[in-house]
């Protein structure tokens, strides 16, 4: 609009409506088709999807559109790989942080 790129949020609703619905590519396809109808758009107008899970990967293949991988997921994988050699130490730190959640325990550090 007026030289400014505008994006619409399609939906934040669940795609599971029927007992036999699941998170498959087919269910996603049906849900997206119904969301787009609200905006008087056709599913053939979709040119790519952003995501990184099996359902979205299959959906992109089903629709013959590009898939743009999720940067957050790739970052998470990189951090896990980087910290892999420190798993035991990180687990101990996590347990300590859980114990320190209460003020009484945290005050013992002072």
mmCIF file of N, CA and C in Angstrom:
data_model
loop_
_atom_site.group_PDB
_atom_site.id
_atom_site.type_symbol
_atom_site.label_atom_id
_atom_site.label_comp_id
_atom_site.label_asym_id
_atom_site.label_seq_id
_atom_site.Cartn_x
_atom_site.Cartn_y
_atom_site.Cartn_z
ATOM 1 N N UNK A 1 0.838 -1.171 0.000
ATOM 2 C CA UNK A 1 0.000 0.000 0.000
ATOM 3 C C UNK A 1 0.884 1.235 0.000
ATOM 4 N N UNK A 2 0.710 2.093 -0.961
ATOM 5 C CA UNK A 2 1.487 3.328 -1.068
ATOM 6 C C UNK A 2 2.987 3.073 -0.974
ATOM 7 N N UNK A 3 3.466 2.015 -1.629
ATOM 8 C CA UNK A 3 4.881 1.696 -1.630
ATOM 9 C C UNK A 3 5.376 0.991 -0.387
ATOM 10 N N UNK A 4 4.486 0.646 0.532
ATOM 11 C CA UNK A 4 4.862 -0.039 1.767
ATOM 12 C C UNK A 4 4.390 -1.485 1.685
ATOM 13 N N UNK A 5 5.292 -2.418 1.962
ATOM 14 C CA UNK A 5 4.946 -3.836 1.946
ATOM 15 C C UNK A 5 4.058 -4.150 3.147
ATOM 16 N N UNK A 6 2.943 -4.788 2.907
ATOM 17 C CA UNK A 6 1.993 -5.138 3.967
ATOM 18 C C UNK A 6 1.808 -6.646 3.970
ATOM 19 N N UNK A 7 1.829 -7.246 5.160
ATOM 20 C CA UNK A 7 1.593 -8.678 5.295
ATOM 21 C C UNK A 7 0.376 -8.899 6.168
ATOM 22 N N UNK A 8 -0.412 -9.890 5.820
ATOM 23 C CA UNK A 8 -1.595 -10.244 6.601
ATOM 24 C C UNK A 8 -1.302 -11.497 7.418
ATOM 25 N N UNK A 9 -1.697 -11.503 8.668
ATOM 26 C CA UNK A 9 -1.652 -12.710 9.475
ATOM 27 C C UNK A 9 -2.882 -13.520 9.113
ATOM 28 N N UNK A 10 -2.682 -14.740 8.648
ATOM 29 C CA UNK A 10 -3.813 -15.543 8.199
ATOM 30 C C UNK A 10 -4.678 -16.023 9.347
ATOM 31 N N UNK A 11 -4.047 -16.605 10.358
ATOM 32 C CA UNK A 11 -4.855 -17.179 11.425
ATOM 33 C C UNK A 11 -3.998 -17.565 12.615
ATOM 34 N N UNK A 12 -4.600 -17.534 13.777
ATOM 35 C CA UNK A 12 -3.984 -18.067 14.991
ATOM 36 C C UNK A 12 -4.870 -19.155 15.584
ATOM 37 N N UNK A 13 -5.773 -19.653 14.809
ATOM 38 C CA UNK A 13 -6.721 -20.643 15.292
ATOM 39 C C UNK A 13 -6.181 -22.055 15.115
ATOM 40 N N UNK A 14 -6.766 -22.969 15.824
ATOM 41 C CA UNK A 14 -6.383 -24.369 15.682
ATOM 42 C C UNK A 14 -6.842 -24.903 14.335
ATOM 43 N N UNK A 15 -6.112 -25.872 13.825
ATOM 44 C CA UNK A 15 -6.527 -26.494 12.570
ATOM 45 C C UNK A 15 -7.248 -27.811 12.829
ATOM 46 N N UNK A 16 -7.336 -28.187 14.079
ATOM 47 C CA UNK A 16 -7.990 -29.441 14.450
ATOM 48 C C UNK A 16 -9.441 -29.141 14.807
ATOM 49 N N UNK A 17 -10.364 -29.609 13.970
ATOM 50 C CA UNK A 17 -11.781 -29.372 14.209
ATOM 51 C C UNK A 17 -12.591 -30.664 14.291
ATOM 52 N N UNK A 18 -12.138 -31.682 13.612
ATOM 53 C CA UNK A 18 -12.854 -32.954 13.554
ATOM 54 C C UNK A 18 -12.043 -34.020 14.273
ATOM 55 N N UNK A 19 -12.702 -35.060 14.785
ATOM 56 C CA UNK A 19 -11.979 -36.120 15.500
ATOM 57 C C UNK A 19 -10.877 -36.780 14.677
ATOM 58 N N UNK A 20 -11.040 -36.823 13.365
ATOM 59 C CA UNK A 20 -10.025 -37.478 12.540
ATOM 60 C C UNK A 20 -8.980 -36.501 11.988
ATOM 61 N N UNK A 21 -9.051 -35.220 12.389
ATOM 62 C CA UNK A 21 -8.035 -34.249 11.977
ATOM 63 C C UNK A 21 -6.727 -34.518 12.712
ATOM 64 N N UNK A 22 -5.640 -34.167 12.083
ATOM 65 C CA UNK A 22 -4.325 -34.305 12.696
ATOM 66 C C UNK A 22 -3.449 -33.153 12.203
ATOM 67 N N UNK A 23 -2.167 -33.250 12.402
ATOM 68 C CA UNK A 23 -1.256 -32.184 11.960
ATOM 69 C C UNK A 23 -0.586 -32.551 10.639
ATOM 70 N N UNK A 24 -1.281 -33.298 9.824
ATOM 71 C CA UNK A 24 -0.730 -33.729 8.541
ATOM 72 C C UNK A 24 -0.749 -32.590 7.526
ATOM 73 N N UNK A 25 -0.061 -32.813 6.428
ATOM 74 C CA UNK A 25 -0.041 -31.832 5.341
ATOM 75 C C UNK A 25 -1.449 -31.610 4.802
ATOM 76 N N UNK A 26 -2.240 -32.666 4.721
ATOM 77 C CA UNK A 26 -3.606 -32.551 4.199
ATOM 78 C C UNK A 26 -4.458 -31.643 5.090
ATOM 79 N N UNK A 27 -4.357 -31.804 6.398
ATOM 80 C CA UNK A 27 -5.125 -30.971 7.330
ATOM 81 C C UNK A 27 -4.668 -29.517 7.246
ATOM 82 N N UNK A 28 -3.357 -29.297 7.173
ATOM 83 C CA UNK A 28 -2.841 -27.936 7.010
ATOM 84 C C UNK A 28 -3.357 -27.318 5.710
ATOM 85 N N UNK A 29 -3.338 -28.098 4.645
ATOM 86 C CA UNK A 29 -3.802 -27.614 3.341
ATOM 87 C C UNK A 29 -5.259 -27.165 3.428
ATOM 88 N N UNK A 30 -6.097 -27.997 4.029
ATOM 89 C CA UNK A 30 -7.522 -27.675 4.168
ATOM 90 C C UNK A 30 -7.714 -26.410 4.999
ATOM 91 N N UNK A 31 -6.970 -26.292 6.098
ATOM 92 C CA UNK A 31 -7.093 -25.120 6.970
ATOM 93 C C UNK A 31 -6.648 -23.849 6.248
ATOM 94 N N UNK A 32 -5.510 -23.911 5.580
ATOM 95 C CA UNK A 32 -5.004 -22.734 4.872
ATOM 96 C C UNK A 32 -5.967 -22.321 3.771
ATOM 97 N N UNK A 33 -6.520 -23.293 3.091
ATOM 98 C CA UNK A 33 -7.491 -22.993 2.028
ATOM 99 C C UNK A 33 -8.693 -22.239 2.600
ATOM 100 N N UNK A 34 -9.167 -22.659 3.780
ATOM 101 C CA UNK A 34 -10.320 -21.976 4.387
ATOM 102 C C UNK A 34 -9.938 -20.586 4.904
ATOM 103 N N UNK A 35 -8.716 -20.424 5.456
ATOM 104 C CA UNK A 35 -8.273 -19.107 5.919
ATOM 105 C C UNK A 35 -8.175 -18.136 4.749
ATOM 106 N N UNK A 36 -7.594 -18.606 3.653
ATOM 107 C CA UNK A 36 -7.436 -17.748 2.479
ATOM 108 C C UNK A 36 -8.779 -17.323 1.903
ATOM 109 N N UNK A 37 -9.764 -18.192 1.990
ATOM 110 C CA UNK A 37 -11.097 -17.860 1.474
ATOM 111 C C UNK A 37 -11.675 -16.643 2.199
ATOM 112 N N UNK A 38 -11.328 -16.478 3.471
ATOM 113 C CA UNK A 38 -11.793 -15.314 4.228
ATOM 114 C C UNK A 38 -11.285 -14.007 3.621
ATOM 115 N N UNK A 39 -10.124 -14.073 2.977
ATOM 116 C CA UNK A 39 -9.517 -12.897 2.354
ATOM 117 C C UNK A 39 -9.757 -12.862 0.845
ATOM 118 N N UNK A 40 -10.633 -13.775 0.388
ATOM 119 C CA UNK A 40 -10.928 -13.891 -1.045
ATOM 120 C C UNK A 40 -9.652 -14.151 -1.852
ATOM 121 N N UNK A 41 -8.832 -15.046 -1.319
ATOM 122 C CA UNK A 41 -7.591 -15.449 -1.978
ATOM 123 C C UNK A 41 -7.654 -16.941 -2.276
ATOM 124 N N UNK A 42 -6.887 -17.360 -3.263
ATOM 125 C CA UNK A 42 -6.827 -18.771 -3.636
ATOM 126 C C UNK A 42 -5.518 -19.377 -3.160
ATOM 127 N N UNK A 43 -5.545 -20.659 -2.890
ATOM 128 C CA UNK A 43 -4.354 -21.343 -2.400
ATOM 129 C C UNK A 43 -3.228 -21.293 -3.430
ATOM 130 N N UNK A 44 -3.573 -21.184 -4.708
ATOM 131 C CA UNK A 44 -2.542 -21.119 -5.749
ATOM 132 C C UNK A 44 -1.745 -19.813 -5.680
ATOM 133 N N UNK A 45 -2.212 -18.850 -4.881
ATOM 134 C CA UNK A 45 -1.487 -17.593 -4.717
ATOM 135 C C UNK A 45 -0.347 -17.705 -3.705
ATOM 136 N N UNK A 46 -0.293 -18.792 -2.965
ATOM 137 C CA UNK A 46 0.815 -19.019 -2.026
ATOM 138 C C UNK A 46 2.059 -19.375 -2.833
ATOM 139 N N UNK A 47 3.153 -18.716 -2.539
ATOM 140 C CA UNK A 47 4.382 -18.983 -3.281
ATOM 141 C C UNK A 47 5.464 -19.637 -2.421
ATOM 142 N N UNK A 48 5.317 -19.598 -1.085
ATOM 143 C CA UNK A 48 6.270 -20.267 -0.212
ATOM 144 C C UNK A 48 5.669 -20.433 1.178
ATOM 145 N N UNK A 49 6.295 -21.296 1.974
ATOM 146 C CA UNK A 49 5.955 -21.474 3.381
ATOM 147 C C UNK A 49 7.225 -21.339 4.196
ATOM 148 N N UNK A 50 7.078 -20.862 5.422
ATOM 149 C CA UNK A 50 8.194 -20.787 6.354
ATOM 150 C C UNK A 50 7.906 -21.781 7.460
ATOM 151 N N UNK A 51 8.855 -22.650 7.724
ATOM 152 C CA UNK A 51 8.664 -23.634 8.778
ATOM 153 C C UNK A 51 9.782 -24.648 8.754
ATOM 154 N N UNK A 52 9.726 -25.549 9.694
ATOM 155 C CA UNK A 52 10.742 -26.589 9.743
ATOM 156 C C UNK A 52 10.214 -27.778 10.524
ATOM 157 N N UNK A 53 9.150 -28.351 10.036
ATOM 158 C CA UNK A 53 8.674 -29.599 10.620
ATOM 159 C C UNK A 53 8.114 -30.458 9.503
ATOM 160 N N UNK A 54 7.905 -31.690 9.794
ATOM 161 C CA UNK A 54 7.513 -32.650 8.767
ATOM 162 C C UNK A 54 6.226 -32.247 8.054
ATOM 163 N N UNK A 55 5.217 -31.811 8.813
ATOM 164 C CA UNK A 55 3.939 -31.440 8.210
ATOM 165 C C UNK A 55 4.066 -30.301 7.219
ATOM 166 N N UNK A 56 4.819 -29.264 7.597
ATOM 167 C CA UNK A 56 4.993 -28.106 6.715
ATOM 168 C C UNK A 56 5.868 -28.477 5.521
ATOM 169 N N UNK A 57 6.885 -29.294 5.745
ATOM 170 C CA UNK A 57 7.725 -29.742 4.638
ATOM 171 C C UNK A 57 6.882 -30.490 3.604
ATOM 172 N N UNK A 58 6.029 -31.394 4.079
ATOM 173 C CA UNK A 58 5.163 -32.154 3.172
ATOM 174 C C UNK A 58 4.132 -31.251 2.506
ATOM 175 N N UNK A 59 3.637 -30.262 3.250
ATOM 176 C CA UNK A 59 2.665 -29.324 2.689
ATOM 177 C C UNK A 59 3.282 -28.546 1.529
ATOM 178 N N UNK A 60 4.501 -28.069 1.712
ATOM 179 C CA UNK A 60 5.181 -27.335 0.639
ATOM 180 C C UNK A 60 5.357 -28.225 -0.585
ATOM 181 N N UNK A 61 5.713 -29.480 -0.355
ATOM 182 C CA UNK A 61 5.862 -30.415 -1.472
ATOM 183 C C UNK A 61 4.512 -30.688 -2.134
ATOM 184 N N UNK A 62 3.469 -30.868 -1.324
ATOM 185 C CA UNK A 62 2.123 -31.122 -1.839
ATOM 186 C C UNK A 62 1.652 -29.982 -2.736
ATOM 187 N N UNK A 63 1.977 -28.763 -2.346
ATOM 188 C CA UNK A 63 1.529 -27.581 -3.084
ATOM 189 C C UNK A 63 2.529 -27.127 -4.140
ATOM 190 N N UNK A 64 3.672 -27.784 -4.216
ATOM 191 C CA UNK A 64 4.734 -27.427 -5.169
ATOM 192 C C UNK A 64 5.189 -25.978 -4.993
ATOM 193 N N UNK A 65 5.395 -25.576 -3.730
ATOM 194 C CA UNK A 65 5.902 -24.240 -3.431
ATOM 195 C C UNK A 65 7.218 -24.365 -2.675
ATOM 196 N N UNK A 66 7.953 -23.279 -2.607
ATOM 197 C CA UNK A 66 9.234 -23.271 -1.906
ATOM 198 C C UNK A 66 9.024 -23.333 -0.400
ATOM 199 N N UNK A 67 9.999 -23.898 0.285
ATOM 200 C CA UNK A 67 9.991 -23.949 1.743
ATOM 201 C C UNK A 67 11.187 -23.155 2.238
ATOM 202 N N UNK A 68 10.932 -22.170 3.068
ATOM 203 C CA UNK A 68 11.995 -21.385 3.687
ATOM 204 C C UNK A 68 12.137 -21.903 5.113
ATOM 205 N N UNK A 69 13.290 -22.448 5.430
ATOM 206 C CA UNK A 69 13.511 -23.025 6.746
ATOM 207 C C UNK A 69 13.478 -21.982 7.851
ATOM 208 N N UNK A 70 13.142 -22.430 9.043
ATOM 209 C CA UNK A 70 13.021 -21.548 10.194
ATOM 210 C C UNK A 70 14.408 -21.274 10.781
ATOM 211 N N UNK A 71 14.806 -20.008 10.841
ATOM 212 C CA UNK A 71 16.121 -19.632 11.360
ATOM 213 C C UNK A 71 16.257 -19.980 12.838
ATOM 214 N N UNK A 72 15.182 -19.856 13.609
ATOM 215 C CA UNK A 72 15.240 -20.181 15.039
ATOM 216 C C UNK A 72 15.562 -21.653 15.239
ATOM 217 N N UNK A 73 14.985 -22.495 14.415
ATOM 218 C CA UNK A 73 15.242 -23.931 14.529
ATOM 219 C C UNK A 73 16.707 -24.229 14.195
ATOM 220 N N UNK A 74 17.224 -23.617 13.158
ATOM 221 C CA UNK A 74 18.627 -23.837 12.786
ATOM 222 C C UNK A 74 19.565 -23.330 13.881
ATOM 223 N N UNK A 75 19.226 -22.186 14.498
ATOM 224 C CA UNK A 75 20.039 -21.664 15.594
ATOM 225 C C UNK A 75 20.030 -22.636 16.770
ATOM 226 N N UNK A 76 18.856 -23.162 17.093
ATOM 227 C CA UNK A 76 18.742 -24.122 18.185
ATOM 228 C C UNK A 76 19.605 -25.359 17.910
ATOM 229 N N UNK A 77 19.583 -25.862 16.687
ATOM 230 C CA UNK A 77 20.409 -27.017 16.334
ATOM 231 C C UNK A 77 21.896 -26.690 16.467
ATOM 232 N N UNK A 78 22.290 -25.491 16.059
ATOM 233 C CA UNK A 78 23.695 -25.088 16.155
ATOM 234 C C UNK A 78 24.138 -24.980 17.612
ATOM 235 N N UNK A 79 23.305 -24.394 18.462
ATOM 236 C CA UNK A 79 23.636 -24.260 19.889
ATOM 237 C C UNK A 79 23.743 -25.636 20.533
ATOM 238 N N UNK A 80 22.826 -26.532 20.204
ATOM 239 C CA UNK A 80 22.896 -27.896 20.751
ATOM 240 C C UNK A 80 24.191 -28.582 20.337
ATOM 241 N N UNK A 81 24.572 -28.435 19.084
ATOM 242 C CA UNK A 81 25.811 -29.051 18.607
ATOM 243 C C UNK A 81 27.022 -28.447 19.317
ATOM 244 N N UNK A 82 27.014 -27.127 19.505
ATOM 245 C CA UNK A 82 28.128 -26.426 20.138
ATOM 246 C C UNK A 82 28.278 -26.812 21.610
ATOM 247 N N UNK A 83 27.152 -27.012 22.298
ATOM 248 C CA UNK A 83 27.196 -27.302 23.737
ATOM 249 C C UNK A 83 27.191 -28.797 24.046
ATOM 250 N N UNK A 84 27.195 -29.638 23.028
ATOM 251 C CA UNK A 84 27.091 -31.084 23.221
ATOM 252 C C UNK A 84 28.161 -31.632 24.167
ATOM 253 N N UNK A 85 29.373 -31.123 24.088
ATOM 254 C CA UNK A 85 30.447 -31.648 24.933
ATOM 255 C C UNK A 85 30.308 -31.216 26.395
ATOM 256 N N UNK A 86 29.364 -30.340 26.694
ATOM 257 C CA UNK A 86 29.169 -29.852 28.061
ATOM 258 C C UNK A 86 27.809 -30.259 28.627
ATOM 259 N N UNK A 87 27.241 -31.327 28.112
ATOM 260 C CA UNK A 87 25.892 -31.743 28.504
ATOM 261 C C UNK A 87 25.793 -31.989 30.007
ATOM 262 N N UNK A 88 26.757 -32.676 30.586
ATOM 263 C CA UNK A 88 26.700 -32.990 32.020
ATOM 264 C C UNK A 88 26.748 -31.725 32.876
ATOM 265 N N UNK A 89 27.646 -30.805 32.539
ATOM 266 C CA UNK A 89 27.749 -29.561 33.293
ATOM 267 C C UNK A 89 26.474 -28.727 33.160
ATOM 268 N N UNK A 90 25.939 -28.659 31.959
ATOM 269 C CA UNK A 90 24.709 -27.892 31.737
ATOM 270 C C UNK A 90 23.527 -28.496 32.492
ATOM 271 N N UNK A 91 23.480 -29.810 32.588
ATOM 272 C CA UNK A 91 22.405 -30.468 33.345
ATOM 273 C C UNK A 91 22.512 -30.114 34.828
ATOM 274 N N UNK A 92 23.731 -30.069 35.356
ATOM 275 C CA UNK A 92 23.927 -29.698 36.765
ATOM 276 C C UNK A 92 23.524 -28.246 37.008
ATOM 277 N N UNK A 93 23.885 -27.374 36.086
ATOM 278 C CA UNK A 93 23.500 -25.962 36.205
ATOM 279 C C UNK A 93 21.985 -25.822 36.156
ATOM 280 N N UNK A 94 21.345 -26.566 35.264
ATOM 281 C CA UNK A 94 19.880 -26.521 35.164
ATOM 282 C C UNK A 94 19.230 -26.962 36.474
ATOM 283 N N UNK A 95 19.730 -28.027 37.072
ATOM 284 C CA UNK A 95 19.177 -28.500 38.343
ATOM 285 C C UNK A 95 19.371 -27.462 39.445
ATOM 286 N N UNK A 96 20.535 -26.828 39.476
ATOM 287 C CA UNK A 96 20.792 -25.786 40.463
ATOM 288 C C UNK A 96 19.834 -24.616 40.268
ATOM 289 N N UNK A 97 19.626 -24.192 39.038
ATOM 290 C CA UNK A 97 18.725 -23.067 38.763
ATOM 291 C C UNK A 97 17.291 -23.393 39.175
ATOM 292 N N UNK A 98 16.880 -24.625 38.993
ATOM 293 C CA UNK A 98 15.535 -25.038 39.423
ATOM 294 C C UNK A 98 15.420 -24.919 40.935
ATOM 295 N N UNK A 99 16.452 -25.354 41.654
ATOM 296 C CA UNK A 99 16.434 -25.271 43.115
ATOM 297 C C UNK A 99 16.449 -23.822 43.600
ATOM 298 N N UNK A 100 17.082 -22.949 42.853
ATOM 299 C CA UNK A 100 17.213 -21.549 43.260
ATOM 300 C C UNK A 100 16.013 -20.689 42.886
ATOM 301 N N UNK A 101 14.985 -21.291 42.357
ATOM 302 C CA UNK A 101 13.798 -20.519 41.967
ATOM 303 C C UNK A 101 13.104 -19.879 43.164
ATOM 304 N N UNK A 102 13.215 -20.500 44.308
ATOM 305 C CA UNK A 102 12.569 -19.929 45.487
ATOM 306 C C UNK A 102 13.494 -18.886 46.110
ATOM 307 N N UNK A 103 12.907 -17.857 46.686
ATOM 308 C CA UNK A 103 13.702 -16.797 47.311
ATOM 309 C C UNK A 103 14.540 -17.322 48.463
ATOM 310 N N UNK A 104 13.997 -18.270 49.233
ATOM 311 C CA UNK A 104 14.743 -18.806 50.376
ATOM 312 C C UNK A 104 16.043 -19.458 49.924
ATOM 313 N N UNK A 105 15.983 -20.221 48.853
ATOM 314 C CA UNK A 105 17.190 -20.887 48.359
ATOM 315 C C UNK A 105 18.150 -19.879 47.723
ATOM 316 N N UNK A 106 17.616 -18.940 46.973
ATOM 317 C CA UNK A 106 18.461 -17.942 46.311
ATOM 318 C C UNK A 106 19.169 -17.064 47.335
ATOM 319 N N UNK A 107 18.516 -16.765 48.455
ATOM 320 C CA UNK A 107 19.123 -15.900 49.473
ATOM 321 C C UNK A 107 20.340 -16.550 50.108
ATOM 322 N N UNK A 108 20.440 -17.865 50.054
ATOM 323 C CA UNK A 108 21.598 -18.555 50.618
ATOM 324 C C UNK A 108 22.878 -18.251 49.840
ATOM 325 N N UNK A 109 22.731 -17.770 48.617
ATOM 326 C CA UNK A 109 23.908 -17.428 47.822
ATOM 327 C C UNK A 109 24.531 -16.112 48.258
ATOM 328 N N UNK A 110 23.758 -15.264 48.934
ATOM 329 C CA UNK A 110 24.258 -13.934 49.319
ATOM 330 C C UNK A 110 25.207 -13.981 50.454
#
